[in-house]
């Protein structure tokens, strides 16, 4: 465990206690989970079997990332995420936002079950078992909350990311005409407007034409922050599967 504390005199973080002498030792792990604040570069990092924690002077929202150390996990992730443009796995030891892995767990389970039963792939299976065990445990609160909310076709602001699966068809309306539109979801990011109010920026794409050429066009929508639960169909943009007339809309 490494603990970082803010030093007023030097104006920077300093290590006050450590049982991990070198961060390079983290390379021995299959993956490393870290939490980075939006305030500054210091972060909280948790590895499989080891923890490094930062204590931020000004605690703010944190985003969890997973640094992939295992080449087996990396290569299988590359396979299941090859059509997800919002996930980059090009680096030798890539880092992925943890939320991005929520929707690929089923594919990872499937890939593990398809691995050949031989000595070469036994290691891959063991690595994936550890990885999936962590993901399933980490996402259990979201799974449980989502199950109850979707039973009533509702969602909370903090769980919006759960219903927007990469490349899913989403429903929205045209600005001005209010005509129905069906687009493909690309990615989302929480942002703030000029007044400081939070909103979810939703990036989408569709096939369009300027009269001469046909190609992919990007567009965006936003979902203002809201309190409590709301009906999914009342959102400005949402996965089309939750539309009460989804079959008609698709036509």
Short mmCIF file of N, CA and C in Angstrom, two decimals, residues 71-158:
data_model
loop_
_atom_site.label_atom_id
_atom_site.label_comp_id
_atom_site.label_asym_id
_atom_site.label_seq_id
_atom_site.Cartn_x
_atom_site.Cartn_y
_atom_site.Cartn_z
N UNK A 71 -0.72 -10.11 -21.72
CA UNK A 71 -0.86 -10.09 -23.18
C UNK A 71 -2.05 -10.94 -23.62
N UNK A 72 -2.38 -11.97 -22.83
CA UNK A 72 -3.55 -12.80 -23.16
C UNK A 72 -4.83 -11.98 -23.05
N UNK A 73 -4.97 -11.27 -21.94
CA UNK A 73 -6.16 -10.43 -21.76
C UNK A 73 -6.20 -9.35 -22.82
N UNK A 74 -5.06 -8.75 -23.09
CA UNK A 74 -5.00 -7.68 -24.11
C UNK A 74 -5.44 -8.18 -25.48
N UNK A 75 -4.92 -9.32 -25.90
CA UNK A 75 -5.24 -9.84 -27.24
C UNK A 75 -6.71 -10.23 -27.36
N UNK A 76 -7.27 -10.79 -26.31
CA UNK A 76 -8.68 -11.17 -26.35
C UNK A 76 -9.57 -9.93 -26.33
N UNK A 77 -9.15 -8.91 -25.58
CA UNK A 77 -9.89 -7.65 -25.59
C UNK A 77 -9.87 -7.01 -26.97
N UNK A 78 -8.73 -7.09 -27.63
CA UNK A 78 -8.63 -6.55 -28.99
C UNK A 78 -9.63 -7.22 -29.93
N UNK A 79 -9.83 -8.50 -29.72
CA UNK A 79 -10.75 -9.25 -30.57
C UNK A 79 -12.20 -8.83 -30.32
N UNK A 80 -12.61 -8.75 -29.06
CA UNK A 80 -14.01 -8.45 -28.75
C UNK A 80 -14.34 -6.96 -28.91
N UNK A 81 -13.31 -6.12 -28.90
CA UNK A 81 -13.55 -4.66 -29.00
C UNK A 81 -13.17 -4.08 -30.36
N UNK A 82 -12.93 -4.94 -31.34
CA UNK A 82 -12.41 -4.45 -32.62
C UNK A 82 -13.36 -3.49 -33.33
N UNK A 83 -14.66 -3.57 -33.05
CA UNK A 83 -15.62 -2.68 -33.71
C UNK A 83 -16.08 -1.53 -32.81
N UNK A 84 -15.41 -1.36 -31.68
CA UNK A 84 -15.77 -0.29 -30.76
C UNK A 84 -14.73 0.82 -30.87
N UNK A 85 -15.07 1.88 -31.57
CA UNK A 85 -14.11 2.95 -31.85
C UNK A 85 -13.71 3.73 -30.60
N UNK A 86 -14.54 3.70 -29.56
CA UNK A 86 -14.24 4.47 -28.35
C UNK A 86 -13.23 3.77 -27.44
N UNK A 87 -12.85 2.54 -27.77
CA UNK A 87 -11.87 1.80 -26.98
C UNK A 87 -10.61 1.59 -27.81
N UNK A 88 -9.49 2.11 -27.32
CA UNK A 88 -8.22 1.97 -28.02
C UNK A 88 -7.33 0.96 -27.29
N UNK A 89 -6.92 -0.07 -28.02
CA UNK A 89 -6.07 -1.12 -27.44
C UNK A 89 -4.80 -1.31 -28.26
N UNK A 90 -4.39 -0.24 -28.95
CA UNK A 90 -3.24 -0.33 -29.84
C UNK A 90 -1.92 -0.45 -29.08
N UNK A 91 -1.84 0.16 -27.90
CA UNK A 91 -0.59 0.11 -27.14
C UNK A 91 -0.26 -1.31 -26.70
N UNK A 92 1.01 -1.54 -26.44
CA UNK A 92 1.45 -2.85 -25.98
C UNK A 92 0.83 -3.20 -24.63
N UNK A 93 0.72 -2.19 -23.76
CA UNK A 93 0.06 -2.35 -22.47
C UNK A 93 -0.99 -1.25 -22.35
N UNK A 94 -2.13 -1.46 -22.97
CA UNK A 94 -3.16 -0.42 -23.06
C UNK A 94 -3.86 -0.13 -21.74
N UNK A 95 -4.46 1.04 -21.69
CA UNK A 95 -5.26 1.45 -20.55
C UNK A 95 -6.68 1.71 -21.04
N UNK A 96 -7.67 1.16 -20.35
CA UNK A 96 -9.06 1.27 -20.78
C UNK A 96 -9.91 1.79 -19.63
N UNK A 97 -10.82 2.73 -19.95
CA UNK A 97 -11.74 3.19 -18.92
C UNK A 97 -12.61 2.00 -18.51
N UNK A 98 -12.72 1.81 -17.22
CA UNK A 98 -13.40 0.61 -16.71
C UNK A 98 -14.84 0.50 -17.19
N UNK A 99 -15.57 1.61 -17.23
CA UNK A 99 -16.97 1.57 -17.65
C UNK A 99 -17.12 1.02 -19.07
N UNK A 100 -16.09 1.22 -19.89
CA UNK A 100 -16.16 0.76 -21.28
C UNK A 100 -16.21 -0.76 -21.37
N UNK A 101 -15.78 -1.44 -20.30
CA UNK A 101 -15.75 -2.90 -20.31
C UNK A 101 -17.05 -3.53 -19.81
N UNK A 102 -17.97 -2.71 -19.34
CA UNK A 102 -19.23 -3.22 -18.79
C UNK A 102 -19.98 -4.07 -19.82
N UNK A 103 -20.03 -3.58 -21.05
CA UNK A 103 -20.83 -4.25 -22.08
C UNK A 103 -20.10 -5.37 -22.82
N UNK A 104 -18.81 -5.56 -22.57
CA UNK A 104 -18.08 -6.61 -23.30
C UNK A 104 -17.86 -7.85 -22.43
N UNK A 105 -18.37 -7.83 -21.21
CA UNK A 105 -18.16 -8.99 -20.33
C UNK A 105 -18.74 -10.27 -20.92
N UNK A 106 -19.91 -10.16 -21.51
CA UNK A 106 -20.55 -11.34 -22.10
C UNK A 106 -19.68 -11.90 -23.22
N UNK A 107 -19.10 -11.01 -24.02
CA UNK A 107 -18.21 -11.46 -25.10
C UNK A 107 -16.94 -12.08 -24.54
N UNK A 108 -16.44 -11.53 -23.45
CA UNK A 108 -15.24 -12.09 -22.83
C UNK A 108 -15.52 -13.49 -22.27
N UNK A 109 -16.67 -13.66 -21.66
CA UNK A 109 -17.06 -14.99 -21.16
C UNK A 109 -17.15 -15.98 -22.33
N UNK A 110 -17.70 -15.52 -23.43
CA UNK A 110 -17.86 -16.38 -24.61
C UNK A 110 -16.50 -16.76 -25.19
N UNK A 111 -15.60 -15.78 -25.27
CA UNK A 111 -14.26 -16.04 -25.80
C UNK A 111 -13.50 -17.02 -24.91
N UNK A 112 -13.66 -16.87 -23.61
CA UNK A 112 -13.00 -17.80 -22.68
C UNK A 112 -13.49 -19.23 -22.90
N UNK A 113 -14.79 -19.38 -23.06
CA UNK A 113 -15.37 -20.72 -23.25
C UNK A 113 -14.96 -21.34 -24.58
N UNK A 114 -14.56 -20.50 -25.55
CA UNK A 114 -14.17 -21.00 -26.86
C UNK A 114 -12.68 -21.32 -26.96
N UNK A 115 -11.92 -20.99 -25.91
CA UNK A 115 -10.48 -21.26 -25.94
C UNK A 115 -10.21 -22.77 -26.00
N UNK A 116 -9.25 -23.18 -26.83
CA UNK A 116 -8.90 -24.61 -26.92
C UNK A 116 -8.41 -25.13 -25.57
N UNK A 117 -8.68 -26.37 -25.29
CA UNK A 117 -8.24 -26.97 -24.03
C UNK A 117 -6.87 -27.63 -24.24
N UNK A 118 -5.86 -26.80 -24.22
CA UNK A 118 -4.49 -27.28 -24.32
C UNK A 118 -3.61 -26.44 -23.40
N UNK A 119 -2.37 -26.89 -23.24
CA UNK A 119 -1.46 -26.23 -22.30
C UNK A 119 -1.23 -24.77 -22.64
N UNK A 120 -1.15 -24.47 -23.93
CA UNK A 120 -0.87 -23.10 -24.36
C UNK A 120 -1.96 -22.13 -23.93
N UNK A 121 -3.22 -22.57 -24.03
CA UNK A 121 -4.33 -21.68 -23.72
C UNK A 121 -4.83 -21.78 -22.28
N UNK A 122 -4.25 -22.68 -21.50
CA UNK A 122 -4.63 -22.78 -20.09
C UNK A 122 -4.29 -21.49 -19.35
N UNK A 123 -3.15 -20.90 -19.71
CA UNK A 123 -2.75 -19.63 -19.09
C UNK A 123 -3.73 -18.52 -19.44
N UNK A 124 -4.12 -18.48 -20.70
CA UNK A 124 -5.09 -17.47 -21.14
C UNK A 124 -6.40 -17.61 -20.37
N UNK A 125 -6.83 -18.84 -20.18
CA UNK A 125 -8.08 -19.10 -19.46
C UNK A 125 -7.97 -18.65 -18.00
N UNK A 126 -6.83 -18.93 -17.38
CA UNK A 126 -6.63 -18.51 -15.99
C UNK A 126 -6.63 -16.99 -15.87
N UNK A 127 -5.94 -16.33 -16.80
CA UNK A 127 -5.89 -14.86 -16.78
C UNK A 127 -7.28 -14.27 -16.95
N UNK A 128 -8.04 -14.82 -17.89
CA UNK A 128 -9.39 -14.33 -18.13
C UNK A 128 -10.31 -14.59 -16.94
N UNK A 129 -10.13 -15.71 -16.28
CA UNK A 129 -10.95 -16.02 -15.11
C UNK A 129 -10.75 -14.98 -14.01
N UNK A 130 -9.50 -14.60 -13.79
CA UNK A 130 -9.20 -13.58 -12.78
C UNK A 130 -9.80 -12.24 -13.20
N UNK A 131 -9.62 -11.89 -14.46
CA UNK A 131 -10.11 -10.61 -14.99
C UNK A 131 -11.64 -10.53 -14.92
N UNK A 132 -12.30 -11.59 -15.36
CA UNK A 132 -13.76 -11.61 -15.36
C UNK A 132 -14.32 -11.64 -13.94
N UNK A 133 -13.65 -12.33 -13.05
CA UNK A 133 -14.08 -12.36 -11.66
C UNK A 133 -14.06 -10.95 -11.07
N UNK A 134 -13.01 -10.21 -11.40
CA UNK A 134 -12.92 -8.83 -10.90
C UNK A 134 -14.02 -7.97 -11.50
N UNK A 135 -14.19 -8.03 -12.83
CA UNK A 135 -15.20 -7.21 -13.49
C UNK A 135 -16.60 -7.52 -12.98
N UNK A 136 -16.93 -8.79 -12.87
CA UNK A 136 -18.27 -9.18 -12.42
C UNK A 136 -18.54 -8.69 -11.00
N UNK A 137 -17.52 -8.74 -10.15
CA UNK A 137 -17.67 -8.25 -8.78
C UNK A 137 -17.79 -6.73 -8.75
N UNK A 138 -16.94 -6.06 -9.52
CA UNK A 138 -16.95 -4.60 -9.54
C UNK A 138 -18.25 -4.03 -10.10
N UNK A 139 -18.82 -4.72 -11.09
CA UNK A 139 -20.04 -4.23 -11.73
C UNK A 139 -21.33 -4.76 -11.10
N UNK A 140 -21.22 -5.58 -10.07
CA UNK A 140 -22.42 -6.16 -9.46
C UNK A 140 -23.40 -5.10 -8.95
N UNK A 141 -22.92 -4.03 -8.27
CA UNK A 141 -23.86 -2.99 -7.83
C UNK A 141 -24.63 -2.37 -8.99
N UNK A 142 -23.94 -2.13 -10.10
CA UNK A 142 -24.60 -1.56 -11.28
C UNK A 142 -25.59 -2.56 -11.87
N UNK A 143 -25.19 -3.83 -11.92
CA UNK A 143 -26.08 -4.88 -12.43
C UNK A 143 -27.36 -4.97 -11.61
N UNK A 144 -27.21 -4.94 -10.28
CA UNK A 144 -28.36 -5.06 -9.39
C UNK A 144 -29.29 -3.85 -9.53
N UNK A 145 -28.70 -2.65 -9.55
CA UNK A 145 -29.51 -1.44 -9.69
C UNK A 145 -30.22 -1.40 -11.02
N UNK A 146 -29.50 -1.78 -12.07
CA UNK A 146 -30.07 -1.75 -13.42
C UNK A 146 -31.24 -2.72 -13.54
N UNK A 147 -31.11 -3.87 -12.93
CA UNK A 147 -32.18 -4.87 -13.00
C UNK A 147 -33.49 -4.33 -12.44
N UNK A 148 -33.41 -3.64 -11.32
CA UNK A 148 -34.61 -3.09 -10.69
C UNK A 148 -35.17 -1.92 -11.49
N UNK A 149 -34.28 -1.07 -12.01
CA UNK A 149 -34.72 0.10 -12.76
C UNK A 149 -35.37 -0.29 -14.09
N UNK A 150 -34.74 -1.21 -14.80
CA UNK A 150 -35.26 -1.59 -16.12
C UNK A 150 -36.59 -2.34 -16.02
N UNK A 151 -36.84 -2.93 -14.88
CA UNK A 151 -38.13 -3.60 -14.68
C UNK A 151 -39.26 -2.59 -14.78
N UNK A 152 -38.95 -1.32 -14.49
CA UNK A 152 -39.93 -0.25 -14.58
C UNK A 152 -39.60 0.71 -15.73
N UNK A 153 -38.65 0.30 -16.57
CA UNK A 153 -38.21 1.11 -17.72
C UNK A 153 -37.78 2.51 -17.28
N UNK A 154 -37.00 2.54 -16.20
CA UNK A 154 -36.49 3.80 -15.67
C UNK A 154 -34.97 3.75 -15.58
N UNK A 155 -34.36 4.92 -15.35
CA UNK A 155 -32.91 5.00 -15.22
C UNK A 155 -32.57 6.22 -14.37
N UNK A 156 -31.38 6.20 -13.77
CA UNK A 156 -30.88 7.36 -13.02
C UNK A 156 -29.75 7.99 -13.83
N UNK A 157 -29.44 9.24 -13.54
CA UNK A 157 -28.41 9.94 -14.30
C UNK A 157 -27.05 9.24 -14.19
N UNK A 158 -26.71 8.81 -12.99
CA UNK A 158 -25.40 8.20 -12.79
C UNK A 158 -25.26 6.83 -13.44
#
